[in-house]
Coordinates of C-alpha atoms in Angstrom, one line a residue:
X41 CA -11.4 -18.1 13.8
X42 CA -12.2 -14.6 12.2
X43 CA -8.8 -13.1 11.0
X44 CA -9.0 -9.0 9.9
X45 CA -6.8 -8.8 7.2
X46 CA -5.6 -4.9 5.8
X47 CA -3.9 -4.0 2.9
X48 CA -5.0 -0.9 0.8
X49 CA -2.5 -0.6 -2.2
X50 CA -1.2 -0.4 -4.8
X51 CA -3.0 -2.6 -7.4
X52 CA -0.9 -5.4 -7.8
X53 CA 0.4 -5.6 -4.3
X54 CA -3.5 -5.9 -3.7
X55 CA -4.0 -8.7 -6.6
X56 CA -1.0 -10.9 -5.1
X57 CA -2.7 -11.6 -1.9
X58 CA -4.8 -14.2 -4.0
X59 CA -2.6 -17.0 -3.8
X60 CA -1.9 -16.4 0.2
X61 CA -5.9 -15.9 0.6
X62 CA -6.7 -19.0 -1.6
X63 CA -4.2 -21.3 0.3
X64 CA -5.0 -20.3 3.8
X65 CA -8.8 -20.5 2.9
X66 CA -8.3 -24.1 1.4
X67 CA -6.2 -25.4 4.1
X68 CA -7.6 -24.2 7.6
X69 CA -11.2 -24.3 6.6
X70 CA -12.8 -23.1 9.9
X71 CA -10.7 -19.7 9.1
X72 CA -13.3 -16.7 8.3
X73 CA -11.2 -13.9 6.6
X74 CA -12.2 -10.3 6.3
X75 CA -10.2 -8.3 3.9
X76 CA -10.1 -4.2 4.1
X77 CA -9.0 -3.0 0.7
X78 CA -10.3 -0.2 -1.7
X79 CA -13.5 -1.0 -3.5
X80 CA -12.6 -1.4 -7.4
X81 CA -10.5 -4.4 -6.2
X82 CA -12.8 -6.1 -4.3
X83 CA -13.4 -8.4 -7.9
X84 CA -9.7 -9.4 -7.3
X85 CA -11.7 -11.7 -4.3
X86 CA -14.1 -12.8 -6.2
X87 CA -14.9 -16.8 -5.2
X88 CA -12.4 -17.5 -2.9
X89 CA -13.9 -19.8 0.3
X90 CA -14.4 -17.8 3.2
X91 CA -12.6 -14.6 2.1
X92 CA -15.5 -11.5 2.7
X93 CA -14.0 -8.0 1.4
X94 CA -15.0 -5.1 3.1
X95 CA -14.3 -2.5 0.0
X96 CA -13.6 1.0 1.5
X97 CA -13.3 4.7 -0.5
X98 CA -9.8 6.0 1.3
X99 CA -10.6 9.1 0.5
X100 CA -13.7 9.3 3.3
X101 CA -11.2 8.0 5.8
X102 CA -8.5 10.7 5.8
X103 CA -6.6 11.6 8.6
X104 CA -6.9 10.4 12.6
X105 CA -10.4 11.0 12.9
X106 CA -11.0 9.2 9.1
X107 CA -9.4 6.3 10.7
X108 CA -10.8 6.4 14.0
X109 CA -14.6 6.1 11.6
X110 CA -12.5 3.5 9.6
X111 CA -11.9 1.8 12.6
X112 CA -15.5 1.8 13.9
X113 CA -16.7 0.6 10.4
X114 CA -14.2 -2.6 10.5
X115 CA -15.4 -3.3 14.1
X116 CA -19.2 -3.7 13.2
X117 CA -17.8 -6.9 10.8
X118 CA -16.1 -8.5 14.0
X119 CA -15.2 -9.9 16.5
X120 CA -12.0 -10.7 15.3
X121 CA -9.4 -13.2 16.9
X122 CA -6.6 -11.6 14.7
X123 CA -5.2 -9.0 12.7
X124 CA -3.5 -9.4 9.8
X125 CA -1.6 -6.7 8.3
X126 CA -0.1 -7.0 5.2
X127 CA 0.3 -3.6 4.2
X128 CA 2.5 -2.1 7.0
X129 CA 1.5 1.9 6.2
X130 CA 0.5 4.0 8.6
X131 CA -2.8 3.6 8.4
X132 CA -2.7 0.0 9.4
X133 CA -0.2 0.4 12.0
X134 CA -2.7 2.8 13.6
X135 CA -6.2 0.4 13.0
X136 CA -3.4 -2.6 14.7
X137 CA -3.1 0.0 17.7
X138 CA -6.7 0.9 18.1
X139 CA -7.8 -3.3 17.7
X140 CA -4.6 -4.2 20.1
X141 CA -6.0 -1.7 23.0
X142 CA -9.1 -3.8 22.6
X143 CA -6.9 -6.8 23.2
X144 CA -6.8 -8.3 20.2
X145 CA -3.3 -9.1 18.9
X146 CA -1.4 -8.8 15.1
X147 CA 0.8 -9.9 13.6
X148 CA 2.4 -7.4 10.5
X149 CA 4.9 -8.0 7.2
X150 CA 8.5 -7.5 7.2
X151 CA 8.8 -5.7 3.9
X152 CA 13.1 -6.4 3.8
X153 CA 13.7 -2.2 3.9
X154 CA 17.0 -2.8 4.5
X155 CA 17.9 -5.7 2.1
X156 CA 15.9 -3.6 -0.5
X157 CA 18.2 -0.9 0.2
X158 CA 21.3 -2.7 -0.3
X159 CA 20.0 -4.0 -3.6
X160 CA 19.5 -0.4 -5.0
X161 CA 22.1 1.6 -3.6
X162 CA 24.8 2.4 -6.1
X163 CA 27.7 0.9 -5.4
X164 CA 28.6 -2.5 -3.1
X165 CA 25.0 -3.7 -3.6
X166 CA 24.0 -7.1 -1.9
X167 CA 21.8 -8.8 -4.8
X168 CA 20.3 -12.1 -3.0
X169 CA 17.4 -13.0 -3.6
X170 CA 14.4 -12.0 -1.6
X171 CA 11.0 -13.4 -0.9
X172 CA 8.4 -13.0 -3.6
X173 CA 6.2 -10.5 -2.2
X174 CA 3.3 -13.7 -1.9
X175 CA 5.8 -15.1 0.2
X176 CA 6.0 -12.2 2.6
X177 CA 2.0 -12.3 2.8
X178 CA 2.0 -15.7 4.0
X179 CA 5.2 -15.2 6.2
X180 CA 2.3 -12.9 8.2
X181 CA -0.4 -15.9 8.4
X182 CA 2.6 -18.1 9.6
X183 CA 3.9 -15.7 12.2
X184 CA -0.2 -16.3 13.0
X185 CA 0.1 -20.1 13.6
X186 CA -1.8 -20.2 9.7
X187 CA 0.9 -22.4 7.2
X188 CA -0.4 -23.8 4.2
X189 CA 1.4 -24.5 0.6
X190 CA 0.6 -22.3 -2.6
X191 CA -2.1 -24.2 -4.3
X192 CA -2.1 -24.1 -8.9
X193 CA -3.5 -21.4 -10.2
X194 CA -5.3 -19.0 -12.0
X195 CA -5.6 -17.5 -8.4
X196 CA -7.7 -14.7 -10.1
X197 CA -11.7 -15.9 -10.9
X198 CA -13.5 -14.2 -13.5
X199 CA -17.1 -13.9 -12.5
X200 CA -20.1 -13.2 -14.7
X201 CA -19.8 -9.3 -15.0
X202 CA -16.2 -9.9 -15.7
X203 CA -17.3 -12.1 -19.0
X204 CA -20.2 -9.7 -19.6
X205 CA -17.8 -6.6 -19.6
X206 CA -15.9 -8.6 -22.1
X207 CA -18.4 -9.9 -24.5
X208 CA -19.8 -6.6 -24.9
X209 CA -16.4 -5.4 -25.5
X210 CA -15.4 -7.8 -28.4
X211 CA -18.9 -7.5 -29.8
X212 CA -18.4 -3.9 -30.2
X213 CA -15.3 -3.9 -31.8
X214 CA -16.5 -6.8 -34.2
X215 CA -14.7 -9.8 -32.3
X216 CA -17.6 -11.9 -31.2
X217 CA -15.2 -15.3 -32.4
X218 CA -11.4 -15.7 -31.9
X219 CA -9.4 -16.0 -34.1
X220 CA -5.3 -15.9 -34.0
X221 CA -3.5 -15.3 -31.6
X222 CA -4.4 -12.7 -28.8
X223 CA -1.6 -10.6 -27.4
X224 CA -2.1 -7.5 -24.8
X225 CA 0.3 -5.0 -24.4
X226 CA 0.2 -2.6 -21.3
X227 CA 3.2 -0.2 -22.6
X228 CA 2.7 2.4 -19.3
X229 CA 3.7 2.2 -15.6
X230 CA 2.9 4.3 -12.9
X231 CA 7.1 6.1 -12.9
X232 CA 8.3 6.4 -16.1
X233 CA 11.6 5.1 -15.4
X234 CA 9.4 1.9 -15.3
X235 CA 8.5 2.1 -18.5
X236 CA 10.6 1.8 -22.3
X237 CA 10.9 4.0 -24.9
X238 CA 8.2 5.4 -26.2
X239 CA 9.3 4.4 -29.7
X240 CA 10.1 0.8 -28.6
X241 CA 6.6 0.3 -28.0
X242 CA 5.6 1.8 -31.3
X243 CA 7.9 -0.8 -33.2
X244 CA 7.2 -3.6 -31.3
X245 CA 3.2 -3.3 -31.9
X246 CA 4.4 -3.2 -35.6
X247 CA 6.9 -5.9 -35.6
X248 CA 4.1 -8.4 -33.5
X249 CA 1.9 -7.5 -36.7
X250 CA 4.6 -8.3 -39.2
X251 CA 5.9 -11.7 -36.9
X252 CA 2.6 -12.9 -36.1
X253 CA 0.2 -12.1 -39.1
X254 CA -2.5 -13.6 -37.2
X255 CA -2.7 -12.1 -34.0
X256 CA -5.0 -9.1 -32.7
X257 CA -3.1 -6.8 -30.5
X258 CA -4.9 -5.2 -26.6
X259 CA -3.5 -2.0 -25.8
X260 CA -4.5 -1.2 -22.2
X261 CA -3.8 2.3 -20.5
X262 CA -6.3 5.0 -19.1
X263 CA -7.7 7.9 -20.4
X264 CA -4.1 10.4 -19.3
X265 CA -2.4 7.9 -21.9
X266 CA -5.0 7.6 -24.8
X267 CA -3.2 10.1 -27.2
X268 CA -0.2 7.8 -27.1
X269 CA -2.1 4.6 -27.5
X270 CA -3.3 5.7 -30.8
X271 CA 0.2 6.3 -31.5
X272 CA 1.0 3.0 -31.2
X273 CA -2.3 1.7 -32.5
X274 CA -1.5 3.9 -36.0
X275 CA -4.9 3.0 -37.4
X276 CA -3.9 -0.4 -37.5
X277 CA -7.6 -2.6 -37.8
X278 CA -6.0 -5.5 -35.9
X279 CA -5.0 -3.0 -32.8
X280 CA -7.5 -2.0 -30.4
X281 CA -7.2 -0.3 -27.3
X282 CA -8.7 -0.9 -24.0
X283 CA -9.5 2.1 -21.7
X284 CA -8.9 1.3 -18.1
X285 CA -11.4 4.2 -17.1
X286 CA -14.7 2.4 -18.8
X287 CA -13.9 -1.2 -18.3
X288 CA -12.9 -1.4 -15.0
X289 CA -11.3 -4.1 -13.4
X290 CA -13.9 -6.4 -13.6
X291 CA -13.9 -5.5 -17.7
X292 CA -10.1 -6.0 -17.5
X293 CA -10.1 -9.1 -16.3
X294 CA -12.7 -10.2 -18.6
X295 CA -10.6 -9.5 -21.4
X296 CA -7.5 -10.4 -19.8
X297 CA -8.7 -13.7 -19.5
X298 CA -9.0 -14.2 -23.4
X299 CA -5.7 -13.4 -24.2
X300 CA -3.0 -15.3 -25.2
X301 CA 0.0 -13.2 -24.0
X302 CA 0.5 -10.3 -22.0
X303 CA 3.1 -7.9 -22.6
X304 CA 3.7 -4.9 -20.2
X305 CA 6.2 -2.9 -18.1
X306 CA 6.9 -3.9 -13.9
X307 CA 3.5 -3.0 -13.5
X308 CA -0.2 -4.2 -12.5
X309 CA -1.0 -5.7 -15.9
X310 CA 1.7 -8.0 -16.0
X311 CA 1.2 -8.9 -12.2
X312 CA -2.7 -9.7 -12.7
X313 CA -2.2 -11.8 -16.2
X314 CA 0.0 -13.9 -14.9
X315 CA -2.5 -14.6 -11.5
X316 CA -4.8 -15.4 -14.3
X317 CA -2.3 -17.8 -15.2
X318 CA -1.8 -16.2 -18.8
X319 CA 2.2 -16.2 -20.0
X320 CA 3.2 -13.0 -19.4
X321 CA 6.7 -11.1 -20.7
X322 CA 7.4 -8.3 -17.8
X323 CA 10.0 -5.6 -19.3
X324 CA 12.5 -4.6 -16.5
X325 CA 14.7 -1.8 -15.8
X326 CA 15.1 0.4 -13.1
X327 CA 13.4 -2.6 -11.2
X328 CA 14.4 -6.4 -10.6
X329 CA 12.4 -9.3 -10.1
X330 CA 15.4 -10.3 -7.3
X331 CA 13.6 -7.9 -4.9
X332 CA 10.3 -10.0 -4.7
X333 CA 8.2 -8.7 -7.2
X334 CA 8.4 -10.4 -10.3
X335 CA 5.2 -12.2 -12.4
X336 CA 3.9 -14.8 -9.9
X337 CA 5.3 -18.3 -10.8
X338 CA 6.8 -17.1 -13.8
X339 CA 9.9 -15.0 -12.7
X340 CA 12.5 -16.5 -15.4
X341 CA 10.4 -16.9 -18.6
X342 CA 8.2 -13.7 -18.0
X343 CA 10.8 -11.3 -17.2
X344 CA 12.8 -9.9 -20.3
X345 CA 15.5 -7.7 -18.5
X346 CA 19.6 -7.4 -19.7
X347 CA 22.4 -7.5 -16.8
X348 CA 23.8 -4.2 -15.6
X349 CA 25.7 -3.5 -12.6
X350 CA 23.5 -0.5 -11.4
X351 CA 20.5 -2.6 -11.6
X352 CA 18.2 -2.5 -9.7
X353 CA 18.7 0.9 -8.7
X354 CA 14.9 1.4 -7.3
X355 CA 12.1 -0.4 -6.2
X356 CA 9.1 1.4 -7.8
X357 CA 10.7 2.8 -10.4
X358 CA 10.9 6.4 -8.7
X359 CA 14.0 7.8 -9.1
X360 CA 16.9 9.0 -11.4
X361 CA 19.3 6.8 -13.8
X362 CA 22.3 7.5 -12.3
X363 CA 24.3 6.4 -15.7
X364 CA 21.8 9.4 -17.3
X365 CA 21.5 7.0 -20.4
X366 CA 18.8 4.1 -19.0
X367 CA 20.8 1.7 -20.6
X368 CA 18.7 -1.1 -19.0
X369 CA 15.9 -0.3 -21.1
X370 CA 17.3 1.0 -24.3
X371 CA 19.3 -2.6 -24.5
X372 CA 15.9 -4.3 -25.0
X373 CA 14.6 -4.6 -28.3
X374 CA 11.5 -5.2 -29.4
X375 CA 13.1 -8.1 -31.8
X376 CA 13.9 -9.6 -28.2
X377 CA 10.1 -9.8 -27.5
X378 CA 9.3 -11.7 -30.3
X379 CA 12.2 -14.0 -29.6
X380 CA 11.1 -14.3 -26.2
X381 CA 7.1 -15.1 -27.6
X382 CA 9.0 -17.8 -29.6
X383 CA 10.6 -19.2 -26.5
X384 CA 7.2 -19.3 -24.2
X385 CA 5.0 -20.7 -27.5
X386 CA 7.3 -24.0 -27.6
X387 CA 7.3 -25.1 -23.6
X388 CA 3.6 -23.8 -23.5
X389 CA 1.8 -26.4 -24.2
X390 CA -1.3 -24.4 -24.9
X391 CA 0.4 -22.9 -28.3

């Protein structure tokens, strides 16, 4: 069986098929799997049994005739028993229409719109909990006549550019052998209401110095946030800073994958540590891990988040704080990081 699987974006909704990719290639072996995704996360894929990933520029395929050639393109990898769609856009809708008139069938993900809805709506919200995002993904494969159980992780592989990125990386900043502790810290999201107070992140890179006098500190953001990442850094010889733009994900990774901790926002940093099966602490807001898209297998001990009745009031992070103060942010401390460090270094066994 050759299944066509689609899903585009965003970063880590990309990352989190792993696990639902890993299981279904482990259990039903004679299942071939094609994934359609952008390019830079083909690495994401990397060594998984069966999976081939068809990485695409979206930009070449804009429009209906840039998904008519898209269409074409995926054809040329077939034939294909089924689709799989996983992202539910437009896009995909269409490529299921176009591979349905050929006669082959789909099956696509229930994103929960209107459970989501209810969460974030102001007042009378309905907070239960809904699938983990993962979940959904393999809700599709079932729908599909594909069940399989989530295997252990890391469900991320590191290949050999991956550690090559890396080593080059430490080397150049004079970190050839570890020593310490290693924390990252990914203070940026892609809305701001995602992300805490500026300031917060400048103590908390201080307090992890002054807490933890052995550790070296990753800062991670592109080259639109540099300016405030030597902010936080302030010149500090145990704080370096890792630029998105020249690493890559495949650098990323590499780096990711020597770290201890990973600090960050609801964002793709948080989301791809803890696939690598690094402890993660997720900082949430505006969002809420109840909706289905908190750190894979670590929802309670890697989300630090304080209980407010308007929470969550969005799912990405894109719109306004309707208390005008963003109390769900400005509540966390950075003192509550390092408690929460404390917390994961005694049931981890690996501290």
């Amino acid at each position: 069986m050759n299944l066509l699987v689609l899903r585009f974006s965003a970063m880590g909704d990309v990352a989190l098929m792993t696990p639902a990719l890993i299981a279904i290639a482990a259990k039903h072996t004679n299942v071939e799997l094609t994934v359609v995704t952008r390019g830079n996360f083909s690495p994401f894929f990397y060594n998984i049994p069966n999976v081939n990933v068809l990485g695409i520029n979206l930009k070449k395929y804009g429009g209906i005739w840039g998904i008519w050639a898209l269409y074409k393109e995926i054809q040329k990898l077939g034939p294909f028993d089924k689709v799989i769609d996983l992202h539910g856009s437009m896009r995909s809708r269409i490529l299921c229409f176009l591979f349905r008139l050929e006669g082959i069938p789909f099956e696509k993900i229930i994103k929960g719109r209107k459970e989501k809805n209810e969460q974030t709506r102001r007042f009378k919200k309905k907070l239960e909990k809904l699938p983990h995002t993962t979940e959904r993904y393999l809700n599709v494969f079932r729908k599909a006549g594909l069940d399989a159980p989530i295997r252990r992780g890391p469900w991320l592989n590191v290949d050999g550019e991956s550690k090559m990125f890396a080593k080059d990386y430490f080397k150049s900043i004079g970190l050839e052998k570890k020593t310490g502790k290693w924390f990252g810290f990914a203070p940026f999201a892609g809305h701001d209401l995602k992300e805490w107070p500026f300031e917060k992140s400048v103590n908390l890179v201080a307090l992890l110095q002054e807490e933890f006098p052995d550790c070296t500190i990753f800062l991670f953001g592109g080259k639109d946030e540099i300016v405030e990442l030597e902010k936080i850094r302030q010149n500090s010889a145990r704080v370096h800073i890792v630029r998105g733009e020249h690493m890559g994900i495949r650098g990323e990774l590499g780096i990711m994958e020597k770290l201890d901790l990973m600090i960050g926002m609801d964002s793709s940093n948080v989301h791809i540590a803890a696939l690598l099966k690094k402890p993660v602490i997720g900082i949430y807001g505006t969002t809420h891990p109840i909706s289905g898209f908190g750190p894979f297998a670590q929802e309670d001990t890697g989300v630090l988040q304080v209980d407010l009745p308007c929470r969550p009031c969005s799912i990405y992070g894109n719109r306004k704080c309707w208390r005008g103060d963003f109390a769900c942010m400005e509540m966390i401390d950075p003192m509550d990081v390092v408690r929460r460090i404390r917390v994961i270094s005694n049931i981890n066994t690996l501290w």
